[in-house]
Coordinates of C-alpha atoms and ligand atoms in Angstrom, one line a residue:
X984 CA 114.9 65.1 87.3
X985 CA 112.9 66.9 85.1
X986 CA 109.7 64.9 84.3
X987 CA 111.1 62.0 86.2
X988 CA 108.7 60.0 88.6
X989 CA 110.2 59.4 92.0
X990 CA 108.5 57.6 94.8
X991 CA 105.5 57.3 92.7
X992 CA 105.3 61.0 91.8
X993 CA 105.3 62.0 88.8
X994 CA 107.0 65.2 88.2
X995 CA 106.2 68.2 86.2
X996 CA 108.4 69.6 83.5
X997 CA 111.0 71.8 85.3
X998 CA 110.0 75.7 85.0
X999 CA 113.7 77.0 86.0
X1000 CA 112.2 78.5 89.2
X1001 CA 113.9 78.2 92.3
X1002 CA 112.3 78.7 95.7
X1003 CA 113.4 78.9 99.0
X1004 CA 111.1 78.1 102.0
X1005 CA 111.6 79.4 105.3
X1006 CA 109.8 77.3 107.7
X1007 CA 109.1 73.2 107.7
X1008 CA 105.9 73.7 109.3
X1009 CA 102.6 72.2 107.6
X1010 CA 102.3 75.2 105.1
X1011 CA 106.6 75.4 104.6
X1012 CA 106.5 71.5 103.9
X1013 CA 103.2 71.4 101.4
X1014 CA 105.1 74.0 99.2
X1015 CA 108.1 72.0 99.5
X1016 CA 106.4 69.0 97.9
X1017 CA 103.9 70.6 95.5
X1018 CA 106.2 73.1 94.3
X1019 CA 108.3 70.0 93.5
X1020 CA 105.9 68.0 91.5
X1021 CA 105.1 71.1 89.7
X1022 CA 108.6 71.3 88.1
X1023 CA 110.1 74.1 90.6
X1024 CA 113.6 73.5 92.3
X1025 CA 112.7 73.8 96.1
X1026 CA 115.1 73.7 99.1
X1027 CA 114.0 74.5 102.9
X1028 CA 115.6 76.0 105.9
X1029 CA 114.1 75.3 109.3
X1030 CA 114.6 76.4 112.7
X1031 CA 114.5 73.4 114.6
X1032 CA 116.4 70.8 114.3
X1033 CA 114.0 68.6 112.9
X1034 CA 110.0 68.1 113.1
X1035 CA 108.9 69.3 116.9
X1036 CA 107.1 66.6 118.3
X1037 CA 105.2 69.4 120.5
X1038 CA 101.4 70.0 119.9
X1039 CA 98.9 67.9 119.3
X1040 CA 96.0 68.1 116.6
X1041 CA 94.5 70.1 114.0
X1042 CA 91.3 70.1 111.4
X1043 CA 92.8 69.4 107.4
X1044 CA 89.8 69.8 105.0
X1045 CA 89.9 68.2 101.7
X1046 CA 90.8 71.5 99.9
X1047 CA 94.3 70.9 101.6
X1048 CA 94.7 67.5 100.7
X1049 CA 93.5 68.0 97.0
X1050 CA 96.9 67.0 95.7
X1051 CA 97.3 63.8 98.1
X1052 CA 96.7 61.6 95.1
X1053 CA 99.4 62.2 93.3
X1054 CA 101.4 61.2 96.3
X1055 CA 100.9 57.6 97.1
X1056 CA 103.2 56.8 99.6
X1057 CA 102.3 60.2 101.4
X1058 CA 98.5 59.5 100.9
X1059 CA 99.0 55.9 102.8
X1060 CA 100.8 58.2 105.9
X1061 CA 98.4 60.3 106.0
X1062 CA 95.6 57.4 107.0
X1063 CA 97.7 56.4 109.8
X1064 CA 98.1 59.9 111.1
X1065 CA 94.0 60.7 111.0
X1066 CA 91.4 60.1 113.2
X1067 CA 88.4 59.0 111.7
X1068 CA 85.9 60.4 114.5
X1069 CA 82.1 61.3 114.9
X1070 CA 81.3 65.0 116.3
X1071 CA 79.0 65.5 119.0
X1072 CA 78.2 68.5 121.3
X1073 CA 78.0 68.0 125.0
X1074 CA 76.6 70.6 128.1
X1075 CA 79.6 70.8 130.2
X1076 CA 78.3 69.0 133.2
X1077 CA 78.4 66.1 130.2
X1078 CA 74.9 65.9 128.5
X1079 CA 75.2 64.9 124.9
X1080 CA 73.1 67.9 123.3
X1081 CA 73.9 67.3 119.6
X1082 CA 74.9 64.7 117.2
X1083 CA 76.9 66.0 114.6
X1084 CA 78.1 62.7 113.3
X1085 CA 80.5 62.8 110.1
X1086 CA 82.4 65.6 108.7
X1087 CA 80.1 67.3 106.0
X1088 CA 82.3 65.9 103.0
X1089 CA 81.9 62.2 104.4
X1090 CA 78.1 62.5 103.7
X1091 CA 76.5 60.1 101.0
X1092 CA 76.8 62.2 97.9
X1093 CA 79.2 64.7 98.8
X1094 CA 82.2 65.9 96.1
X1095 CA 85.5 67.2 97.3
X1096 CA 88.7 67.8 95.9
X1097 CA 90.7 65.3 97.5
X1098 CA 89.6 62.3 95.6
X1099 CA 89.9 58.7 97.0
X1100 CA 90.9 60.1 100.2
X1101 CA 89.2 59.4 103.1
X1102 CA 89.5 63.3 105.0
X1103 CA 88.5 63.1 108.7
X1104 CA 87.9 65.6 111.1
X1105 CA 91.6 65.9 113.0
X1106 CA 94.9 64.7 111.9
X1107 CA 97.7 64.5 114.6
X1108 CA 100.2 67.3 113.4
X1109 CA 103.4 65.7 114.7
X1110 CA 102.5 62.4 112.7
X1111 CA 101.5 64.3 109.4
X1112 CA 104.4 66.7 109.6
X1113 CA 107.0 63.6 109.8
X1114 CA 104.8 62.1 107.0
X1115 CA 105.0 65.5 104.9
X1116 CA 109.0 65.7 105.8
X1117 CA 109.8 61.8 104.9
X1118 CA 107.9 62.6 101.5
X1119 CA 110.4 65.6 101.0
X1120 CA 113.4 63.5 101.9
X1121 CA 112.2 60.7 99.4
X1122 CA 111.9 63.6 96.7
X1123 CA 115.5 64.4 97.2
X1124 CA 114.6 67.9 98.6
X1125 CA 117.3 69.9 100.3
X1126 CA 116.1 70.5 104.1
X1127 CA 118.4 72.2 106.2
X1128 CA 117.7 72.3 109.9
X1129 CA 119.4 74.4 112.6
X1130 CA 119.0 77.9 110.5
X1131 CA 117.5 80.8 112.1
X1132 CA 116.2 83.3 109.5
X1133 CA 116.2 86.7 110.7
X1134 CA 116.0 88.4 107.9
X1135 CA 114.6 89.1 104.3
X1136 CA 115.6 91.0 101.6
X1137 CA 115.6 91.1 97.6
X1138 CA 116.8 93.0 94.3
X1139 CA 115.1 93.0 90.7
X1140 CA 116.0 89.1 90.1
X1141 CA 116.2 87.5 93.5
X1142 CA 115.3 87.5 97.1
X1143 CA 117.2 86.9 100.1
X1144 CA 116.8 85.1 103.4
X1145 CA 119.8 85.6 105.8
X1146 CA 120.1 83.2 109.1
X1147 CA 121.6 84.5 112.4
X1148 CA 124.8 82.9 111.7
X1149 CA 125.4 85.4 109.3
X1150 CA 124.5 83.1 106.1
X1151 CA 122.7 84.5 102.9
X1152 CA 120.6 82.3 100.6
X1153 CA 119.0 83.4 97.7
X1154 CA 116.3 82.1 95.1
X1155 CA 114.1 83.3 92.4
X1156 CA 111.2 83.3 95.3
X1157 CA 111.6 83.7 99.2
X1158 CA 108.3 82.2 100.7
X1159 CA 108.4 82.7 104.5
X1160 CA 106.3 80.2 106.0
X1161 CA 108.0 80.8 109.3
X1162 CA 104.9 80.9 111.3
X1163 CA 103.2 83.5 113.2
X1164 CA 106.7 85.1 114.6
X1165 CA 108.0 85.9 111.1
X1166 CA 110.6 88.3 110.6
X1167 CA 109.3 89.0 107.1
X1168 CA 107.2 91.4 108.0
X1169 CA 110.0 94.2 108.2
X1170 CA 110.7 93.8 104.2
X1171 CA 107.2 93.6 103.3
X1172 CA 105.1 96.3 105.0
X1173 CA 107.8 97.8 107.7
X1174 CA 105.5 96.9 110.6
X1175 CA 104.3 93.3 112.1
X1176 CA 100.4 93.6 112.5
X1177 CA 99.8 94.7 115.8
X1178 CA 98.4 92.0 117.8
X1179 CA 96.0 92.6 120.7
X1180 CA 94.7 90.2 123.4
X1181 CA 91.4 88.3 123.2
X1182 CA 91.3 87.8 126.9
X1183 CA 91.2 84.4 125.9
X1184 CA 93.9 81.2 126.2
X1185 CA 93.8 77.7 125.2
X1186 CA 95.3 74.7 127.3
X1187 CA 96.1 72.3 124.8
X1188 CA 96.8 68.3 126.5
X1189 CA 97.7 64.9 125.3
X1190 CA 96.9 62.2 127.4
X1191 CA 98.6 58.7 126.5
X1192 CA 96.0 56.0 127.0
X1193 CA 98.1 54.0 129.3
X1194 CA 97.6 56.4 131.7
X1195 CA 93.6 56.0 131.9
X1196 CA 93.9 52.4 132.9
X1197 CA 93.1 53.1 136.8
X1198 CA 90.3 55.8 136.3
X1199 CA 86.7 54.8 137.7
X1200 CA 84.5 52.7 135.7
X1201 CA 82.0 55.0 135.6
X1202 CA 84.8 57.4 133.7
X1203 CA 85.7 55.1 131.5
X1204 CA 82.1 54.4 130.1
X1205 CA 81.8 57.5 129.3
X1206 CA 84.9 58.7 127.8
X1207 CA 86.0 55.6 125.9
X1208 CA 84.3 54.7 122.6
X1209 CA 83.7 51.4 121.4
X1210 CA 83.3 52.1 117.6
X1211 CA 84.6 55.4 116.4
X1212 CA 86.8 58.0 117.9
X1213 CA 84.8 60.9 119.2
X1214 CA 85.5 64.7 118.8
X1215 CA 83.5 65.8 121.3
X1216 CA 83.1 69.7 121.9
X1217 CA 81.7 70.9 125.8
X1218 CA 79.8 74.0 125.9
X1219 CA 80.3 75.9 129.0
X1220 CA 79.4 79.6 130.1
X1221 CA 82.4 81.6 128.3
X1222 CA 84.8 78.4 128.4
X1223 CA 84.2 75.5 125.7
X1224 CA 86.6 72.3 125.2
X1225 CA 87.1 70.0 122.5
X1226 CA 87.9 66.5 123.4
X1227 CA 89.2 63.8 121.1
X1228 CA 88.9 60.1 122.1
X1229 CA 91.9 58.7 120.0
X1230 CA 92.8 54.8 120.3
X1231 CA 96.1 55.7 121.7
X1232 CA 95.5 58.9 123.1
X1233 CA 92.7 61.7 124.7
X1234 CA 93.4 64.8 123.4
X1235 CA 91.5 68.4 125.1
X1236 CA 91.7 71.9 124.1
X1237 CA 90.2 74.1 126.5
X1238 CA 89.5 77.9 125.9
X1239 CA 89.4 79.7 128.7
X1240 CA 89.5 83.1 130.3
X1241 CA 93.4 84.0 130.6
X1242 CA 95.1 84.8 134.0
X1243 CA 97.5 86.3 131.8
X1244 CA 100.2 83.8 132.3
X1245 CA 99.3 82.5 128.8
X1246 CA 102.0 83.0 126.1
X1247 CA 101.6 82.9 122.1
X1248 CA 104.4 80.3 122.0
X1249 CA 104.1 76.1 121.3
X1250 CA 106.0 75.5 124.8
X1251 CA 104.6 73.2 127.6
X1252 CA 104.4 75.3 130.5
X1253 CA 101.7 74.1 132.6
X1254 CA 100.0 71.0 134.5
X1255 CA 96.7 69.1 134.4
X1256 CA 96.3 70.9 137.9
X1257 CA 95.6 74.3 136.6
X1258 CA 93.3 72.9 133.9
X1259 CA 91.5 71.5 137.0
X1260 CA 91.4 74.8 138.7
X1261 CA 90.2 76.4 135.7
X1262 CA 87.4 74.0 135.1
X1263 CA 86.3 74.3 138.7
X1264 CA 86.0 78.5 138.2
X1265 CA 82.5 77.1 136.0
X1266 CA 80.7 74.7 138.7
X1267 CA 79.4 71.3 137.1
X1268 CA 82.2 70.1 134.9
X1269 CA 81.6 66.5 133.9
X1270 CA 83.2 64.2 136.4
X1271 CA 84.4 61.9 134.1
X1272 CA 86.3 65.0 132.0
X1273 CA 87.8 66.3 135.5
X1274 CA 89.2 62.4 136.1
X1275 CA 90.6 62.2 132.6
X1276 CA 92.1 65.1 133.3
X1277 CA 93.8 64.7 136.2
X1278 CA 96.1 62.2 134.4
X1279 CA 97.3 64.5 132.5
X1280 CA 101.4 64.1 132.2
X1281 CA 103.3 66.5 134.5
X1282 CA 104.0 70.1 132.9
X1283 CA 103.2 69.1 129.6
X1284 CA 99.9 71.4 128.8
X1285 CA 100.5 74.3 126.2
X1286 CA 99.1 77.2 127.3
X1287 CA 98.4 79.0 123.8
X1288 CA 97.6 82.9 124.6
X1289 CA 95.0 83.8 122.0
X1290 CA 95.9 87.1 120.5
X1291 CA 94.0 88.3 117.2
X1292 CA 95.2 90.7 114.4
X1293 CA 93.1 92.3 111.7
X1294 CA 93.6 90.6 108.4
X1295 CA 96.2 92.6 106.5
X1296 CA 96.0 91.8 102.6
X1297 CA 99.7 92.6 101.6
X1298 CA 101.5 89.2 101.7
X1299 CA 104.3 90.1 99.0
X1300 CA 107.0 92.4 98.7
X1301 CA 106.5 95.3 96.2
X1302 CA 109.6 93.7 94.0
X1303 CA 107.5 90.4 94.4
X1304 CA 110.1 88.3 95.6
X1305 CA 109.6 87.5 99.5
X1306 CA 106.3 86.0 99.8
X1307 CA 104.5 85.1 103.4
X1308 CA 102.1 82.1 103.7
X1309 CA 100.3 80.3 106.1
X1310 CA 100.3 81.8 109.4
X1311 CA 102.7 84.6 108.9
X1312 CA 100.3 86.0 106.6
X1313 CA 97.6 85.1 108.5
X1314 CA 96.8 83.8 112.0
X1315 CA 93.6 82.4 112.9
X1316 CA 91.8 81.7 116.2
X1317 CA 91.2 78.1 116.6
X1318 CA 87.7 78.1 116.4
X1319 CA 87.6 78.6 112.6
X1320 CA 89.3 75.3 112.5
X1321 CA 90.7 76.1 109.0
X1322 CA 94.2 77.7 109.7
X1323 CA 96.4 74.3 108.8
X1324 CA 94.2 74.0 106.3
X1325 CA 94.7 77.5 104.8
X1326 CA 98.4 77.3 104.9
X1327 CA 98.3 74.0 102.9
X1328 CA 95.5 76.0 100.2
X1329 CA 98.0 78.4 100.2
X1330 CA 101.0 76.4 99.0
X1331 CA 98.7 74.7 96.2
X1332 CA 97.4 77.7 94.8
X1333 CA 101.1 79.2 94.8
X1334 CA 102.8 76.1 92.7
X1335 CA 100.3 76.5 90.3
X1336 CA 100.6 79.9 89.8
X1337 CA 104.0 80.0 89.4
X1338 CA 103.6 77.2 86.7
X1339 CA 101.5 79.2 84.7
X1340 CA 103.4 82.0 84.4
X1341 CA 106.6 80.3 84.6
X1342 CA 110.2 82.0 85.6
X1343 CA 109.7 84.8 83.3
X1344 CA 106.1 86.3 85.0
X1345 CA 106.9 85.0 88.3
X1346 CA 106.2 88.3 90.4
X1347 CA 102.9 88.9 88.4
X1348 CA 102.2 84.8 89.4
X1349 CA 102.9 85.8 93.0
X1350 CA 100.9 88.8 92.7
X1351 CA 98.0 86.8 91.3
X1352 CA 98.3 83.9 94.1
X1353 CA 97.5 86.6 96.8
X1354 CA 94.4 88.2 95.1
X1355 CA 93.2 84.7 94.7
X1356 CA 93.9 83.7 98.1
X1357 CA 93.5 87.0 100.5
X1358 CA 89.5 87.1 100.3
X1359 CA 88.8 83.9 101.1
X1360 CA 91.1 83.4 104.1
X1361 CA 90.0 87.0 105.3
X1362 CA 86.3 85.4 105.6
X1363 CA 87.5 82.3 106.9
X1364 CA 89.3 84.5 109.9
X1365 CA 86.0 86.2 110.7
X1366 CA 84.5 82.7 110.7
X1367 CA 86.6 82.0 113.8
X1368 CA 85.7 84.8 115.4
X1369 CA 81.6 84.2 115.1
X1370 CA 82.6 80.4 115.7
X1371 CA 83.9 81.4 119.1
X1372 CA 80.6 83.7 119.8
X1373 CA 78.6 80.7 119.3
X1374 CA 80.5 78.3 121.3
X1375 CA 80.5 80.9 124.1
X1376 CA 77.4 82.0 124.5
X1377 CA 75.2 79.6 123.1
X1378 CA 72.7 77.6 125.8
X1379 CA 73.7 74.0 125.0
X1380 CA 70.2 72.7 125.9
X1381 CA 68.6 74.7 123.6
X1382 CA 70.3 72.6 120.8
X1383 CA 68.2 69.7 122.1
X1384 CA 65.2 70.9 120.0
X1385 CA 66.9 73.7 117.8
X1386 CA 70.2 72.0 116.1
X1387 CA 70.2 74.9 113.7
X1388 CA 71.2 77.2 116.2
X1389 CA 74.4 75.2 116.3
X1390 CA 75.9 77.7 113.2
X1391 CA 79.7 76.5 113.9
X1392 CA 79.6 73.9 110.9
X1393 CA 81.6 74.0 108.0
X1394 CA 79.7 75.0 105.0
X1395 CA 79.9 73.6 101.7
X1396 CA 82.3 76.9 100.5
X1397 CA 85.0 76.0 102.5
X1398 CA 85.4 72.2 102.3
X1399 CA 84.3 71.7 98.5
X1400 CA 87.0 74.4 97.2
X1401 CA 89.7 72.8 94.8
X1402 CA 92.5 75.4 95.1
X1403 CA 94.5 73.9 92.1
X1404 CA 91.8 74.0 89.9
X1405 CA 90.4 77.8 91.1
X1406 CA 94.2 78.7 90.4
X1407 CA 94.2 77.5 87.1
X1408 CA 90.5 78.6 85.9
X1409 CA 91.6 82.1 87.6
X1410 CA 94.9 82.8 86.8
X1411 CA 94.4 85.0 83.5
X1412 CA 91.9 87.0 84.9
X1413 CA 93.8 87.5 88.0
X1414 CA 96.9 88.4 86.4
X1415 CA 95.1 91.1 84.3
X1416 CA 93.4 92.6 87.2
X1417 CA 97.2 92.6 89.1
X1418 CA 99.0 93.8 86.0
X1419 CA 96.0 96.3 84.2
X1420 CA 93.8 97.0 87.1
X1421 CA 90.8 95.4 86.0
X1422 CA 88.0 94.1 88.0
X1423 CA 88.0 90.6 89.6
X1424 CA 85.6 88.6 91.3
X1425 CA 86.7 85.7 93.8
X1426 CA 84.3 83.0 93.4
X1427 CA 85.9 81.1 96.2
X1428 CA 83.7 82.4 99.0
X1429 CA 80.3 81.9 100.0
X1430 CA 78.0 81.8 97.0
X1431 CA 76.2 85.3 97.2
X1432 CA 78.6 87.1 99.5
X1433 CA 80.2 90.5 99.0
X1434 CA 83.3 90.7 100.3
X1435 CA 84.2 93.8 102.5
X1436 CA 86.9 94.7 104.9
X1437 CA 86.7 94.0 108.4
X1438 CA 88.0 94.6 111.5
X1439 CA 88.3 92.8 115.1
X1440 CA 87.5 96.3 116.7
X1441 CA 84.5 96.4 114.8
X1442 CA 83.5 92.6 115.6
X1443 CA 84.1 93.4 119.4
X1444 CA 82.2 96.4 119.3
X1445 CA 79.2 94.5 118.1
X1446 CA 80.1 92.0 120.5
X1447 CA 79.7 94.3 123.4
X1448 CA 76.6 95.5 122.5
X1449 CA 75.2 91.8 122.5
X1450 CA 75.0 91.6 118.7
X1451 CA 76.1 88.8 117.0
X1452 CA 78.5 88.7 114.0
X1453 CA 76.9 89.7 110.7
X1454 CA 79.3 87.7 108.8
X1455 CA 76.5 85.1 108.1
X1456 CA 73.7 87.5 107.0
X1457 CA 74.7 87.8 103.4
X1458 CA 75.9 84.4 101.0
X1459 CA 75.3 81.0 100.8
X1460 CA 76.4 79.4 104.0
X1461 CA 74.9 75.5 103.7
Ligands
FAD350 C1 106.1 73.5 117.3 C2 104.4 73.8 116.8 C3 103.7 73.0 117.2 C4 102.3 73.3 116.9 N1 101.2 72.4 117.5 C5 99.8 72.8 116.8 C6 98.9 71.9 117.5 O1 98.6 71.0 118.0 N2 97.3 72.5 116.9 C7 97.4 73.6 115.9 O2 96.2 73.5 115.5 N3 98.3 74.1 115.5 C8 99.3 73.7 115.9 N4 100.6 74.4 115.9 C9 100.5 75.6 114.8 C10 99.8 75.4 113.2 O3 100.8 74.3 112.6 C11 99.8 76.7 112.4 O4 98.9 77.3 113.3 C12 99.5 76.2 110.8 O5 99.3 74.7 110.6 C13 99.6 76.8 109.9 O6 101.2 76.5 109.8 P1 102.6 77.1 109.3 O7 103.3 76.2 108.1 O8 102.0 78.4 108.4 O9 103.1 77.6 110.5 P2 103.5 76.7 111.8 O10 103.1 75.5 111.8 O11 103.7 77.7 112.8 O12 105.1 76.3 111.4 C14 105.8 77.4 111.0 C15 107.7 76.8 111.0 O13 108.5 77.8 110.5 C16 109.6 77.8 111.6 N5 110.3 78.9 111.8 C17 109.8 79.8 112.8 N6 110.8 80.9 112.9 C18 111.8 80.3 111.7 C19 112.9 81.2 111.4 N7 113.2 82.6 112.1 N8 113.7 80.7 110.8 C20 113.6 79.3 110.1 N9 112.2 78.5 110.6 C21 111.2 79.2 111.5 C22 109.0 76.7 112.9 O14 109.8 76.3 113.6 C23 108.1 76.2 112.1 O15 108.7 74.8 111.8 C24 102.0 73.9 115.8 C25 103.2 75.2 115.8 C26 104.1 74.6 115.8 C27 105.5 75.5 115.4

């Protein structure tokens, strides 16, 4: 299908590079379709039997959608997955303290990489994945379900992935996009990064709108919106809740102290009753919020344990034939709001670097891609950490006359980036850096920011001393 047009997508001439992607999450599927568009041959192995309906929503920022204009059908489908909400901050007792409004990239005059796309704060995960999977199928990409990859390996010319059934697959490059539980660490670094408990967990619940018909009129008036959906953040002491009002559902995401029962797994384990009990540990929660949560379908709430892992820069094997992408390479706290976007940005950067280098220079392209991505991602991981401090420690009523105290905003450097363009412009220098050891400075970070490695232990130490994260002290965060 070299140079062909399929489903309205113009495929670039073949590079002859074969890629085996493990994991059909948002990162894996984005690699699949973008790598196909850029002329690589791809196939996908996924452990589940199909796209999982589990989960609720995530934020996808413009850089992650920089390629959407090349996929006309997917672009159309994307619009039905997204919720074009306005953002507000509330105190936990239900008083509106700040109207943040439109996403900054939708403000008049803002220019971003997802040209012609109305990029919203949030999308429904399942709907977006289903749309991306359908796009992959229409392009003729092979998707193999029920394939649990348990081992990775490589020789000089090929990477390998072996399933629990003993089937061995090979390709020029294996992309381990298999999420936080990836089995690729053993091959890449020898050890999985040690997670440490944050002491917090996140309840994630979805309530279909039909279940809210019988709540009191007073609660309906407070929660339902006449015009645009709302993305609300309720701030309480050591607890905060995101609440999204969609036309068909209410989604809530409550960060709370972990009682020890949460797991780092996308499994529904608890009921709305447990969420209410947790809310009641802090007096004064808005009764309307509580009445809504009481309507949560039985045992449908995920209690996701928030584990922290220090950034680790080695995303690919020494031989360069096995590469981690998305959560397998870098996990995020939900307060960063950018985890899914970074998985997709990785995908766009990788497909571009591979195309620029061609089959002959695949290994150096993989390493150049990691150099282009790591620092940006690491800063954003720390950003999630700093945001968490703001959300849990700020007295919401101070926002009434000092809105600038809400530092948890997406700065321009985060949303105005174009990972495809960036890879094109910086690939030659990045290759020189990885092959000759020459100096290279990333510019996909805040202007004026000098990257220094950081650890969670250092951040926690500052927090214990009552000090703020130093992250925003240098560079342009406007
Ligand atoms: C079922 C599910 C629901 C989620 N819901 C939300 C949500 O509501 N909100 C949110 O912010 N984040 C959610 N996430 C996490 C979010 O998708 C990621 O944090 C982020 O988007 C990065 O995506 P990723 O593709 O790197 O990883 P993931 O989205 O985790 O995708 C990894 C994929 O790899 C597959 N996989 C794992 N192990 C193997 C294996 N051994 N062999 C083959 N395949 C394997 C998984 O089944 C999954 O499809 C969810 C993840 C999952 C798996």
